[in-house]
mmCIF file of C-alpha atoms in Angstrom:
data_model
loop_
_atom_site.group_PDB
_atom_site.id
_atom_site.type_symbol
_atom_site.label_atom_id
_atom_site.label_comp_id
_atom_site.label_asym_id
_atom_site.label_seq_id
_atom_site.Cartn_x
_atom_site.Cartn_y
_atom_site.Cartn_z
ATOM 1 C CA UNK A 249 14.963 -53.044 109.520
ATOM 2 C CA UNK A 250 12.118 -52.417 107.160
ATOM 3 C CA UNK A 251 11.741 -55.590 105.305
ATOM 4 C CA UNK A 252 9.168 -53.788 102.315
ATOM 5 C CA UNK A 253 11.100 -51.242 101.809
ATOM 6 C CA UNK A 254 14.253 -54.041 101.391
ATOM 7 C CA UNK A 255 12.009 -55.323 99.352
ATOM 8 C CA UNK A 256 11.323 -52.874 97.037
ATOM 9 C CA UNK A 257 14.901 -51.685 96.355
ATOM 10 C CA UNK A 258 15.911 -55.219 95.759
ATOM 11 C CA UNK A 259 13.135 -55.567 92.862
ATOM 12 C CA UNK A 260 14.647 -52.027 91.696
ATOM 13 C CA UNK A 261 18.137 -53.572 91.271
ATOM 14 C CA UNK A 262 17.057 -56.627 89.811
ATOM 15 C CA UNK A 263 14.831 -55.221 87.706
ATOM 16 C CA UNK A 264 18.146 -52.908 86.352
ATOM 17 C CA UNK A 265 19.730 -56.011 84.803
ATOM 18 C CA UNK A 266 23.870 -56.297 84.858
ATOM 19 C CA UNK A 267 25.101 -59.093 83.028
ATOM 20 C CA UNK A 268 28.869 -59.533 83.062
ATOM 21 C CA UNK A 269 31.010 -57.443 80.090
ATOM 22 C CA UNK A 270 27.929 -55.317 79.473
ATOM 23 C CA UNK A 271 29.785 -52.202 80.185
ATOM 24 C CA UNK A 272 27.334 -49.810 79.636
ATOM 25 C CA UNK A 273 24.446 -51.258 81.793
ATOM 26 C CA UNK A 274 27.271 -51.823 84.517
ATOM 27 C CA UNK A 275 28.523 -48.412 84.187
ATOM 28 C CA UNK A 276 24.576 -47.292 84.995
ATOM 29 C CA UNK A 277 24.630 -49.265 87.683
ATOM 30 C CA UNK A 278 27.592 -48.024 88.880
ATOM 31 C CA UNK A 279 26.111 -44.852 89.154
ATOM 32 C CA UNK A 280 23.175 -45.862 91.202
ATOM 33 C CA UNK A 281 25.628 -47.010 93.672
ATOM 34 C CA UNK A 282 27.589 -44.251 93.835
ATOM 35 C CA UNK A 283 24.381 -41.702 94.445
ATOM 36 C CA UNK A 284 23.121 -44.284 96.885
ATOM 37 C CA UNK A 285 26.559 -44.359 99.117
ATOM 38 C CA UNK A 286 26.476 -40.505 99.214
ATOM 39 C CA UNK A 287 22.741 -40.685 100.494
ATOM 40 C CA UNK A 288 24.048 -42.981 103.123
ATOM 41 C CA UNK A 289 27.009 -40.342 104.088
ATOM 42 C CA UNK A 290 29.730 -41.995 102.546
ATOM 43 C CA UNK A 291 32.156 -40.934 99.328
ATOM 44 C CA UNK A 292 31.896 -42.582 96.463
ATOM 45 C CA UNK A 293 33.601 -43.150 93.042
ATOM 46 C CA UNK A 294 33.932 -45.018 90.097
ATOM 47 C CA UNK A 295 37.045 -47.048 89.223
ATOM 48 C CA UNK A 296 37.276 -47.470 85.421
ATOM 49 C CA UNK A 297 37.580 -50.919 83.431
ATOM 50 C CA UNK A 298 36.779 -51.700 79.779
ATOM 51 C CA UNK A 299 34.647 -54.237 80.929
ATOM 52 C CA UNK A 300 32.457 -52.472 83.674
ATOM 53 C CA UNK A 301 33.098 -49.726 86.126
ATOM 54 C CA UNK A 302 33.585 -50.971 89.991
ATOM 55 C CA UNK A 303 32.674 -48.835 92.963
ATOM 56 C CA UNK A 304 34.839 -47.719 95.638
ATOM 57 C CA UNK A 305 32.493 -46.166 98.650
ATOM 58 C CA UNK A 306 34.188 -45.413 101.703
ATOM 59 C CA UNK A 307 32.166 -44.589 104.944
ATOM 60 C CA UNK A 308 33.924 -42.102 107.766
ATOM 61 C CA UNK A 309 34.020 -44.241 111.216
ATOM 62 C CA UNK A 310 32.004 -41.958 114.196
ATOM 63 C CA UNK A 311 33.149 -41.835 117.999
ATOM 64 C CA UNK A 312 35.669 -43.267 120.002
ATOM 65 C CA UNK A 313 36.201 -45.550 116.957
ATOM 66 C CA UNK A 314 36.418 -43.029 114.008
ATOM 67 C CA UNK A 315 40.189 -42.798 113.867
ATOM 68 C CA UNK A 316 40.455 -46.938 113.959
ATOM 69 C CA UNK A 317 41.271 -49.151 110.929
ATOM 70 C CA UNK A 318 38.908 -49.884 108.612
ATOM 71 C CA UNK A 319 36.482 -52.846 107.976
ATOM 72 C CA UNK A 320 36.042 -53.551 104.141
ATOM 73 C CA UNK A 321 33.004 -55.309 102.437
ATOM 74 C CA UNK A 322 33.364 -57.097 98.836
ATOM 75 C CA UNK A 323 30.379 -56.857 96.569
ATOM 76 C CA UNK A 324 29.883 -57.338 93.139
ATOM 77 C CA UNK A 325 27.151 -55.594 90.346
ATOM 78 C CA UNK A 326 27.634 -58.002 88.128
ATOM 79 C CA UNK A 327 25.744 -61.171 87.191
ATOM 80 C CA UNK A 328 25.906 -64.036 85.053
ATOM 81 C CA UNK A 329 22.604 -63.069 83.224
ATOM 82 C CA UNK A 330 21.557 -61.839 79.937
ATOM 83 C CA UNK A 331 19.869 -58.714 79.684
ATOM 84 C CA UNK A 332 16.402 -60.194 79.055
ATOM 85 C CA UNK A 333 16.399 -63.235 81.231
ATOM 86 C CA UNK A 334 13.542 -61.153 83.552
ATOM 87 C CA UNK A 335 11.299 -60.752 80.996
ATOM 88 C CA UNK A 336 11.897 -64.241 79.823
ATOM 89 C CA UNK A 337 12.659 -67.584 82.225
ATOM 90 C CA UNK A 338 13.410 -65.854 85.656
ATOM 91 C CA UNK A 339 10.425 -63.229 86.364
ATOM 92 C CA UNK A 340 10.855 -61.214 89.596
ATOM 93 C CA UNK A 341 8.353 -62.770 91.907
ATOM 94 C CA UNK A 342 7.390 -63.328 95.543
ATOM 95 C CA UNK A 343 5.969 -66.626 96.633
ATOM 96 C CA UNK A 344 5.482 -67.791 100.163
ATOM 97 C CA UNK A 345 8.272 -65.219 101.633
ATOM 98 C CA UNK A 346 10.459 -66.012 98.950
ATOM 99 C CA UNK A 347 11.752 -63.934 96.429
ATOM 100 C CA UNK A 348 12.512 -65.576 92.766
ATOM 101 C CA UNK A 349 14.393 -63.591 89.935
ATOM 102 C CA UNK A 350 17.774 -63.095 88.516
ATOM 103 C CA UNK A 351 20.503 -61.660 91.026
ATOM 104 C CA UNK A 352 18.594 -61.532 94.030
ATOM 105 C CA UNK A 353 20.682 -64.279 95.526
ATOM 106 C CA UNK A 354 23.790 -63.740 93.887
ATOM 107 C CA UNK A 355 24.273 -60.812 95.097
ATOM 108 C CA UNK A 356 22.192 -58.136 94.736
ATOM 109 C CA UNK A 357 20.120 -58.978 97.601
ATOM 110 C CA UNK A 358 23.746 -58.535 99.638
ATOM 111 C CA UNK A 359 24.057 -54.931 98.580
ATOM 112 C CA UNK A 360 20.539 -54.262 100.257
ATOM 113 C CA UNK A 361 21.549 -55.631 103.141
ATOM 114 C CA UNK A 362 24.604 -53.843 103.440
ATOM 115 C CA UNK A 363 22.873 -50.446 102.515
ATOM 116 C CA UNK A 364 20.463 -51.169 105.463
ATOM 117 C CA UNK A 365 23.332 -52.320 107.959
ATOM 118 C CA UNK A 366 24.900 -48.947 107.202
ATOM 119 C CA UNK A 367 21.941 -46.704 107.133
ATOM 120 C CA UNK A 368 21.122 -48.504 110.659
ATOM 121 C CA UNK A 369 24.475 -47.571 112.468
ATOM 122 C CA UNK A 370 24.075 -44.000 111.366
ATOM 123 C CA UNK A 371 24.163 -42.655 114.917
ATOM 124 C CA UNK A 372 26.552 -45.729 116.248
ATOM 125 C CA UNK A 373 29.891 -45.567 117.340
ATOM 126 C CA UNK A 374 31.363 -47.854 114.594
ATOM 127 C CA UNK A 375 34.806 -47.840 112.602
ATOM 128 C CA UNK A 376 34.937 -46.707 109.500
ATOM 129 C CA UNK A 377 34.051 -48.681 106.330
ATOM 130 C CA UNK A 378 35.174 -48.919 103.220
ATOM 131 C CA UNK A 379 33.219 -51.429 100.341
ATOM 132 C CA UNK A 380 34.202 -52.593 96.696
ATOM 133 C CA UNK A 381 31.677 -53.264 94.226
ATOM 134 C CA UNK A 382 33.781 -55.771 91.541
ATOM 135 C CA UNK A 383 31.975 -55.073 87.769
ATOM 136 C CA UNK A 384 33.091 -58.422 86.808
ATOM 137 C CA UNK A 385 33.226 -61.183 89.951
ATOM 138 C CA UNK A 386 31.360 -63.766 87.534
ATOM 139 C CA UNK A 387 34.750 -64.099 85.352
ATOM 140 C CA UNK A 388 37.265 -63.921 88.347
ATOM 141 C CA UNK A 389 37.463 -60.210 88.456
ATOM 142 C CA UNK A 390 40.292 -60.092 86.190
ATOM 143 C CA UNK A 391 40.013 -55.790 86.239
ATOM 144 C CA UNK A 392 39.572 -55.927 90.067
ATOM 145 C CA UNK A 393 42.412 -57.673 91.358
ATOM 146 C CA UNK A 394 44.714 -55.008 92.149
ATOM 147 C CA UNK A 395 42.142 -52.762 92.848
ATOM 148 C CA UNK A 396 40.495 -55.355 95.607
ATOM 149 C CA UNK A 397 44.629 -55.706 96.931
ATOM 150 C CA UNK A 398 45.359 -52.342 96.898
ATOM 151 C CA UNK A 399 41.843 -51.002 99.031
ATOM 152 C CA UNK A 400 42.369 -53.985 101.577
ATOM 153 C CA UNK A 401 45.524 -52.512 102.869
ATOM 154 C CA UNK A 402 45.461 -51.408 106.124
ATOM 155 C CA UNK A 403 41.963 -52.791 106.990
ATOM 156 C CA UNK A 404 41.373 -54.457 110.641
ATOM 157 C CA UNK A 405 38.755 -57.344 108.078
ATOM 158 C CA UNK A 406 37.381 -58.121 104.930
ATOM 159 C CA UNK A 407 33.116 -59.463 105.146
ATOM 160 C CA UNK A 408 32.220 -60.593 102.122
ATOM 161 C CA UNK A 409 28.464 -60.444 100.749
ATOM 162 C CA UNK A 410 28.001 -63.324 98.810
ATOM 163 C CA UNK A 411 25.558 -65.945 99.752
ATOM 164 C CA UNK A 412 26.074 -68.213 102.992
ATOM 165 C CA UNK A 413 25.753 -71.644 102.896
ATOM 166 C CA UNK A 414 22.399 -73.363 102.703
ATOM 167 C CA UNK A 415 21.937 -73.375 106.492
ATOM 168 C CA UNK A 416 23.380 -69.445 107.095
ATOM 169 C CA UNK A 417 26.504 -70.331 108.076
ATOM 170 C CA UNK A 418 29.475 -67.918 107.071
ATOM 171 C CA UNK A 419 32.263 -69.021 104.607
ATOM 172 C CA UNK A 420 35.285 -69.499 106.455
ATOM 173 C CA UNK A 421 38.192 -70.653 103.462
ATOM 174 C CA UNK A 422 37.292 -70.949 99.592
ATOM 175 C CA UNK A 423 39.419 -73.196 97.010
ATOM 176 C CA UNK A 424 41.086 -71.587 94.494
ATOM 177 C CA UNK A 425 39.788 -70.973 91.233
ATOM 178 C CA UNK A 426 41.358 -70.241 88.022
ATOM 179 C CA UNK A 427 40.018 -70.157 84.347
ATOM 180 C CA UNK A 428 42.110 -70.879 81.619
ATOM 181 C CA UNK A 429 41.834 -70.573 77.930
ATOM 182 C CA UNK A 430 42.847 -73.142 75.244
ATOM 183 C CA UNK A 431 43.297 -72.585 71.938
ATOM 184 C CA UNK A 432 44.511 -74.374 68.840
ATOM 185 C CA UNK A 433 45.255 -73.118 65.455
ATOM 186 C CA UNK A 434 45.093 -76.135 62.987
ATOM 187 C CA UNK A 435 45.332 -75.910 58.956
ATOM 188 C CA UNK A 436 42.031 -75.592 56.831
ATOM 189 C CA UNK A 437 40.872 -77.805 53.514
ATOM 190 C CA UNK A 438 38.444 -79.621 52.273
ATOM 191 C CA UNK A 439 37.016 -82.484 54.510
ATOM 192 C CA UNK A 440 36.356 -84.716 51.243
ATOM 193 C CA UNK A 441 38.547 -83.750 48.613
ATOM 194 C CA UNK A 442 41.552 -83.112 50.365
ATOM 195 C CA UNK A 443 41.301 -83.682 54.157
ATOM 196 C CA UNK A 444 44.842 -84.969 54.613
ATOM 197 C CA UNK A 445 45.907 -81.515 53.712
ATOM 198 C CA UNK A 446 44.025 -80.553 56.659
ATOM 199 C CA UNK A 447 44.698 -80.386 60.669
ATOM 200 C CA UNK A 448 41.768 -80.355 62.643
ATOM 201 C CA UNK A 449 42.141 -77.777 65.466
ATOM 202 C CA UNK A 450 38.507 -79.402 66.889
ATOM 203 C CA UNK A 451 39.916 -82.528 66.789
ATOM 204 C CA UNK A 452 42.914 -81.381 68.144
ATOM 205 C CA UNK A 453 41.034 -79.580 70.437
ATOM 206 C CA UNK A 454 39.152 -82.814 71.799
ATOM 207 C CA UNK A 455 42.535 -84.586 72.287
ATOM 208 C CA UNK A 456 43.595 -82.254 74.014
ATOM 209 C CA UNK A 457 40.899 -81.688 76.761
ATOM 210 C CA UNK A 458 40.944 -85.441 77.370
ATOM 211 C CA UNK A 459 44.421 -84.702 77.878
ATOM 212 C CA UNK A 460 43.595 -82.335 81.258
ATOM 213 C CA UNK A 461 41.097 -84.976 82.384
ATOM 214 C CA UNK A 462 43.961 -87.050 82.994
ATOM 215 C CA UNK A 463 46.402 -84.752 84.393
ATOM 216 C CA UNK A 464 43.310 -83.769 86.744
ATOM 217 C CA UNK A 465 42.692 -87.664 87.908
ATOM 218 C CA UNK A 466 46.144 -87.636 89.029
ATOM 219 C CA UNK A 467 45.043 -85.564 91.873
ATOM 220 C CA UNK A 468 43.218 -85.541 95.020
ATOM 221 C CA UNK A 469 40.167 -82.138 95.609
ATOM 222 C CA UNK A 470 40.575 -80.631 91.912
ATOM 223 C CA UNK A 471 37.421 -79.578 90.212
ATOM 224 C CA UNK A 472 37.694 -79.143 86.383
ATOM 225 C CA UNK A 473 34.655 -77.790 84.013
ATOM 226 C CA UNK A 474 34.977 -77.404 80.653
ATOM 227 C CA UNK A 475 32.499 -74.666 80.538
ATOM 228 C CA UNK A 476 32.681 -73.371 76.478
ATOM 229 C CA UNK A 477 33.919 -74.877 73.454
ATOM 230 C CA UNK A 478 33.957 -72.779 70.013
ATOM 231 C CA UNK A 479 35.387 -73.522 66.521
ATOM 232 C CA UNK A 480 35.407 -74.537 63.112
ATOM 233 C CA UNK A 481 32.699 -73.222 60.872
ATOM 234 C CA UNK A 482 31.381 -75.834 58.104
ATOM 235 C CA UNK A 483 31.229 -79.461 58.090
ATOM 236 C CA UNK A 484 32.993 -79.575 54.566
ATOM 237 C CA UNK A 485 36.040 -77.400 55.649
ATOM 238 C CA UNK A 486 38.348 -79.061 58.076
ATOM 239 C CA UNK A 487 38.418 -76.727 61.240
ATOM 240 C CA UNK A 488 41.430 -74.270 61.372
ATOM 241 C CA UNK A 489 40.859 -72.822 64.768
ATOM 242 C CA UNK A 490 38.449 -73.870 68.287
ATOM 243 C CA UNK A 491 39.385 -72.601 71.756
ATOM 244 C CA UNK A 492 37.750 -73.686 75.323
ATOM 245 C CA UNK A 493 37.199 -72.158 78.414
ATOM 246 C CA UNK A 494 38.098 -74.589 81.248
ATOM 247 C CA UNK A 495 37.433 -73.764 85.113
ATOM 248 C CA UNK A 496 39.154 -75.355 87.767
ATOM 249 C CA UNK A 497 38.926 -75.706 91.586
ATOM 250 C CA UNK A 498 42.198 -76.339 93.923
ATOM 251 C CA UNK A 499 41.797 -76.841 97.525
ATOM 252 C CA UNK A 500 45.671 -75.525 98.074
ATOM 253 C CA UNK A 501 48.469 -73.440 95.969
ATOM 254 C CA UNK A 502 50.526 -77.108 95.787
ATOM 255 C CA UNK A 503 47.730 -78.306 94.100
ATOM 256 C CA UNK A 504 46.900 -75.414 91.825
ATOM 257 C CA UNK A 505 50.785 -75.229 90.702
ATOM 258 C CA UNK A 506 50.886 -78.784 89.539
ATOM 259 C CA UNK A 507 47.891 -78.510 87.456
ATOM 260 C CA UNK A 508 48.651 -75.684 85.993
ATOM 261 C CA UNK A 509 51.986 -76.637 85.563
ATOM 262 C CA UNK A 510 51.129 -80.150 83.661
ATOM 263 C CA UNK A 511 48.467 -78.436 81.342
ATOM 264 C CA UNK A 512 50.377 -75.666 80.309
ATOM 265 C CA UNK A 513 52.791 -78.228 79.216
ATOM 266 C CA UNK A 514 50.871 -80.746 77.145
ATOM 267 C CA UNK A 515 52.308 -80.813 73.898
ATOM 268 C CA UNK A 516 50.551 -81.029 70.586
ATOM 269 C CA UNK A 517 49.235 -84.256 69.742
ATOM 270 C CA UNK A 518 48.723 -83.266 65.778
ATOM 271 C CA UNK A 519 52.096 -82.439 63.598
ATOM 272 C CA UNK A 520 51.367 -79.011 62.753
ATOM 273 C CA UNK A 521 48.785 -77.878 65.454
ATOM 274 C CA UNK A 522 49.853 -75.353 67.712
ATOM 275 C CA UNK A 523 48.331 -74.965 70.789
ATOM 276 C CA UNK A 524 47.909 -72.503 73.533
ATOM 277 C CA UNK A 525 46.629 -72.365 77.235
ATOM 278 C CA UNK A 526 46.392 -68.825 78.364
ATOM 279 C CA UNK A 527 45.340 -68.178 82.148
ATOM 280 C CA UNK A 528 42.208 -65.810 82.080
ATOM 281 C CA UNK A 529 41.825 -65.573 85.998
ATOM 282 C CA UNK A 530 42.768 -66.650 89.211
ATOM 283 C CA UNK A 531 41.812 -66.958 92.764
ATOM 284 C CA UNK A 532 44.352 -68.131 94.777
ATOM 285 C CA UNK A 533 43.225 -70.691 97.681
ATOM 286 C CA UNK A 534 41.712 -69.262 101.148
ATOM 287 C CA UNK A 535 42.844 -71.680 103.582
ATOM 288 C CA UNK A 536 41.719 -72.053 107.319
ATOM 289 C CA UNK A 537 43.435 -69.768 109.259
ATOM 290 C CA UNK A 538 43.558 -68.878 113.276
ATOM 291 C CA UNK A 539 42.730 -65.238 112.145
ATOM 292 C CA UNK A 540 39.619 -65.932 110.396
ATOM 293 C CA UNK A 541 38.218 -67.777 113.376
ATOM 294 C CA UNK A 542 39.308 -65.801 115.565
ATOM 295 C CA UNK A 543 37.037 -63.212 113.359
ATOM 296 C CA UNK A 544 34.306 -65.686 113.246
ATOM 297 C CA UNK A 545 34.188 -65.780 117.162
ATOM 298 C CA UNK A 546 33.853 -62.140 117.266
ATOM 299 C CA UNK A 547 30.691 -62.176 114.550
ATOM 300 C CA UNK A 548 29.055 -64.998 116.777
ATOM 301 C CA UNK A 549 29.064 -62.617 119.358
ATOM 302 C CA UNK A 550 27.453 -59.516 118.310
ATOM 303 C CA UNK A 551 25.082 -62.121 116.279
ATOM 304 C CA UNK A 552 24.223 -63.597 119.708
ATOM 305 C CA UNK A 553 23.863 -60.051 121.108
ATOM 306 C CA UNK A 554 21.058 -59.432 118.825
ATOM 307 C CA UNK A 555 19.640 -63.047 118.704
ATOM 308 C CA UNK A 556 21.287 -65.130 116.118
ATOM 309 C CA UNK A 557 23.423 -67.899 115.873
ATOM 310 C CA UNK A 558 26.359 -67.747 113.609
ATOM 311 C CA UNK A 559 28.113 -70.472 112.647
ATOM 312 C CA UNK A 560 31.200 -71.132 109.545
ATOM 313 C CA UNK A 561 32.485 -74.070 107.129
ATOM 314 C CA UNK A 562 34.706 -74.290 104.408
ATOM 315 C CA UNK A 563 33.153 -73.514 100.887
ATOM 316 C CA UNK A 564 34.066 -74.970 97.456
ATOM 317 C CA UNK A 565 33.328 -71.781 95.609
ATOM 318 C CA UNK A 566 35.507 -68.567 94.907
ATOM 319 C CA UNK A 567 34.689 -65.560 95.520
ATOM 320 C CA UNK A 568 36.612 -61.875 95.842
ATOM 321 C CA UNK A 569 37.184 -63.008 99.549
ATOM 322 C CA UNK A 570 39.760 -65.712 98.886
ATOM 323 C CA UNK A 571 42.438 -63.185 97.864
ATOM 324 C CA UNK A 572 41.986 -60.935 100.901
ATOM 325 C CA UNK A 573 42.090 -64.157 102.667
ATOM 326 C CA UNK A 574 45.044 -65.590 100.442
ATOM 327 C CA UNK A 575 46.588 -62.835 101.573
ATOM 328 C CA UNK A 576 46.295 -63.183 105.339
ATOM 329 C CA UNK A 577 43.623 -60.891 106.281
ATOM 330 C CA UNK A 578 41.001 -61.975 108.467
ATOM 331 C CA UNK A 579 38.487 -63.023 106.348
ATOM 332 C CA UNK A 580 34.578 -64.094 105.914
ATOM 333 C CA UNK A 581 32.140 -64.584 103.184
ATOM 334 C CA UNK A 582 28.714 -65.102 102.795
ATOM 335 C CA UNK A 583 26.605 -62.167 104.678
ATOM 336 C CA UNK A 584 23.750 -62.452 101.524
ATOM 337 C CA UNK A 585 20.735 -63.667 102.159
ATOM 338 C CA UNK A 586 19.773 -67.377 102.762
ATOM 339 C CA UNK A 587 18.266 -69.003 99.485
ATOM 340 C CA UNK A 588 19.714 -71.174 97.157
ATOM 341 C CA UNK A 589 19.631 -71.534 93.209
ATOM 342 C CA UNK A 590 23.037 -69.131 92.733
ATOM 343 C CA UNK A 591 23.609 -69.331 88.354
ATOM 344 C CA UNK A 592 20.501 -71.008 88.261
ATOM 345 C CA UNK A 593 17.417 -70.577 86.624
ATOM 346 C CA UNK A 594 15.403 -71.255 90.457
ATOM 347 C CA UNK A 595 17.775 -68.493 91.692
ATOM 348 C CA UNK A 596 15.855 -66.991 94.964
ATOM 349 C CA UNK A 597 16.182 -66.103 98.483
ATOM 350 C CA UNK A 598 14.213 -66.129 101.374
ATOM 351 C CA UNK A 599 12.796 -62.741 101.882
ATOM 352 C CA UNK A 600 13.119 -62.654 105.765
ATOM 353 C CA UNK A 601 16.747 -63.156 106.287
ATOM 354 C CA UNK A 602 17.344 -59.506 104.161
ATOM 355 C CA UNK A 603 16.360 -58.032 107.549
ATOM 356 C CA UNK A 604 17.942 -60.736 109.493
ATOM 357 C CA UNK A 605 21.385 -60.577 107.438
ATOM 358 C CA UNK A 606 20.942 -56.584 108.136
ATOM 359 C CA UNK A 607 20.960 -56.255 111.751
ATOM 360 C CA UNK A 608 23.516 -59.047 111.868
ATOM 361 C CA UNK A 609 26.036 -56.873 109.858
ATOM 362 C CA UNK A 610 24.707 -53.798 111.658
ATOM 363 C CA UNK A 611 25.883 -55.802 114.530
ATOM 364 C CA UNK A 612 29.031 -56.300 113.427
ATOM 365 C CA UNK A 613 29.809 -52.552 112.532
ATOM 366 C CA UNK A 614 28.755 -52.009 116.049
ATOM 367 C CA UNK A 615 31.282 -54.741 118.177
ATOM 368 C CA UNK A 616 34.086 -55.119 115.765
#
């Protein structure tokens, strides 16, 4: 593995900025991807969605395994930052083998290593392989769902690219996540004049996300973040309208179902206000299974082949993975690069594990 040349083509894709809903610079991205699969011998396409185009590459198998099933990698183009951020807070860099700047942890520095694991096994008896690049993983991948269902059929396992945990060890079950939206209409007048004319969808609003703190401390391994809160519009009027995104984390389906169940439910607290919860995405719950480690004992070998020792743990956050793995295919996550600072501003990865990460996957296409 040439770790410069890694190098180089991971400062190329961060440098070609991809934030989430920002169809057209997705869309050119896209493209890149597609020319770059053909280079590597595989067939490429686009897969259109309003938000962002995702990539469906698939690779033909060679040898005594090119007629086999499948093995399927999950990717994702997308990232949670705004077109800008490089020039601004998050610079690409390189500082003591480490590589700072927005994406290269999460996950661009993943597609280099797959497009180096394939380009390596070339003249290798391997199965074939078929990748997804999701357009919007960041949100859920609300466009990608049946698109992520629909290309795992039939595949002998899913790898997934996104970062590993801290210490390199592969992600082995995810919780579920699902993002839903809440939103109150309320009744507008004048704050002073005539305010009990007025319902207050803010206040409303407030009431009613102390409401799903409650329902959530009823529970055991439930994660809740109210991550955006908009309405209203001047501090004379009495607010008509807010909404709120609010994330949540379930470590099983029983758990997920209740929530949801009890918010969805929570009446009005305000005669008059009328309010909504809307599910936005969802990612059901990977849970252990004896498939996935039997999967996991296969990847420890052909890393031990080569040198390396794998290990897997359970991981709190979702990813494309958990609904191949909801769904009962053998399942792992978290062939990226070692680094740490994923949605953060210290986002960055060690430079040496993109070749390391490389001929472990390499490995992988060779044994499994």
């Amino acid at each position: 593995m040439n770790l410069p040349l890694m190098m180089d083509r991971l400062r190329s894709y961060v440098e070609d900025e991809t934030p989430t809903g920002d169809a057209p610079a997705l869309n050119a991205f896209a493209d890149r991807l597609v020319h770059r699969y053909a280079e590597l011998g595989g067939t490429a396409r686009r897969v259109a969605a309003a938000t962002g185009d995702h990539v469906v590459a698939d690779f033909p198998g060679r040898g005594a395994l090119s007629d086999a099933a499948p093995v399927l990698f999950l990717a994702h183009h997308d990232t949670v930052w705004p077109v800008g951020q490089l020039a601004g807070a998050m610079p690409w860099r390189v500082e003591d083998g480490v590589i700072h700047g927005p994406g290269v942890f999460d996950m661009k520095g993943g597609l280099v290593i797959l497009e180096s694991a394939l380009g390596a096994v070339s003249e290798a008896d391997h199965r074939p392989v078929r990748v997804i690049v999701v357009a919007d993983e960041e949100v859920g991948s609300p466009t990608a769902r049946e698109l992520v269902k629909a290309e795992s059929a039939g595949v002998v396992a899913v790898f997934g690219l996104e970062p590993p945990h801290p210490n390199g060890d592969l992600k082995t079950s995810r919780w579920g996540s699902t993002r839903i939206r809440i939103t109150v209409t309320g009744r507008e007048a004048h704050a002073a004049l005539d305010p009990e004319s007025g319902i207050s969808a803010i206040d409303e609003l407030v009431d009613q996300l102390i409401a799903v703190r409650k329902v959530v401390a009823q529970h055991n391994h439930v994660l809740c973040n109210v991550g955006t809160i908009e309405g209203g519009g001047r501090t004379n009027v009495v607010a008509g309208s807010a909404w709120s995104d609010v994330g949540f984390r379930f470590v099983d389906p029983e758990t997920e179902a209740a929530v949801l169940a009890a918010v969805t439910a929570l009446p009005a607290v305000r005669d008059g206000a009328v309010v909504e919860v809307k599910v936005m995405s969802n990612r059901p719950a990977w849970q252990p299974s004896p498939a996935t480690d039997e999967l996991l004992a296969k990847v420890a070998a052909a890393g031990a082949e080569i040198g390396q020792q794998v290990g897997g743990a359970a991981a709190a956050g979702a990813a494309d993975t958990n609904l191949t793995g909801w769904l009962g295919l053998p399942t792992l996550d978290g062939l990226g690069p070692v680094g740490k600072g994923a949605h953060a501003v210290h986002e960055q990865a060690i430079a040496a594990t993109l070749t390391e990460r490389a001929a472990l996957v390499a490995a992988i296409l060779r044994t499994i």
